[in-house]
């Protein structure tokens, strides 16, 4: 199991930890959940909108600001608006472009990243063109993050190489 808590669920619950290309990813999930999803946070409403489940919903708790390419967004705080709240608005705008009636829930948790964005209902309009354009714009620049397990392995290999390098003599 990827997470210790997953052992508490029976085998009928589909829980996955995997690398994915969000612009190509389609699911049949009823709920798409992004908790501290970093680069995938802006994709959560899009993935839910593309779900083959007609009742698909989503919740995302955004953290670090990333755009659809997966790159960090350079945000500037303005009067009365923190960078985080500007990013929350960005995710809400994406959600609305996907046809969701977007809700914000302020969580009572000890964190400055305490807004849950929900899409539990949809507008009656057809948003397929908008969703396709969002996927297209993100696909052209998207770079998947290297998983931590791979980063750790590479780091260990570099450390081994440094340890086995012969010392240079200063004659």
PDB file of N, CA and C in Angstrom, residues 76-82 86:
ATOM      1  N   UNK A  76       1.594  37.891  -7.502  1.00  0.00           N
ATOM      2  CA  UNK A  76       1.883  39.071  -6.685  1.00  0.00           C
ATOM      3  C   UNK A  76       0.652  39.371  -5.844  1.00  0.00           C
ATOM      4  N   UNK A  77       0.889  39.530  -4.552  1.00  0.00           N
ATOM      5  CA  UNK A  77      -0.206  39.907  -3.660  1.00  0.00           C
ATOM      6  C   UNK A  77      -0.632  41.329  -3.998  1.00  0.00           C
ATOM      7  N   UNK A  78      -1.912  41.571  -3.847  1.00  0.00           N
ATOM      8  CA  UNK A  78      -2.434  42.921  -4.050  1.00  0.00           C
ATOM      9  C   UNK A  78      -3.170  43.336  -2.785  1.00  0.00           C
ATOM     10  N   UNK A  79      -3.616  44.559  -2.750  1.00  0.00           N
ATOM     11  CA  UNK A  79      -4.298  45.075  -1.565  1.00  0.00           C
ATOM     12  C   UNK A  79      -5.479  44.176  -1.192  1.00  0.00           C
ATOM     13  N   UNK A  80      -5.405  43.605   0.002  1.00  0.00           N
ATOM     14  CA  UNK A  80      -6.492  42.761   0.495  1.00  0.00           C
ATOM     15  C   UNK A  80      -6.537  41.362  -0.089  1.00  0.00           C
ATOM     16  N   UNK A  81      -5.591  41.008  -0.946  1.00  0.00           N
ATOM     17  CA  UNK A  81      -5.569  39.685  -1.582  1.00  0.00           C
ATOM     18  C   UNK A  81      -4.185  39.069  -1.425  1.00  0.00           C
ATOM     19  N   UNK A  82      -4.100  37.952  -0.720  1.00  0.00           N
ATOM     20  CA  UNK A  82      -2.828  37.242  -0.600  1.00  0.00           C
ATOM     21  C   UNK A  82      -2.563  36.469  -1.889  1.00  0.00           C
ATOM     22  N   UNK A  86      -5.324  34.633  -4.490  1.00  0.00           N
ATOM     23  CA  UNK A  86      -5.291  34.834  -5.943  1.00  0.00           C
ATOM     24  C   UNK A  86      -5.232  33.468  -6.637  1.00  0.00           C
TER      25      UNK A  86
END
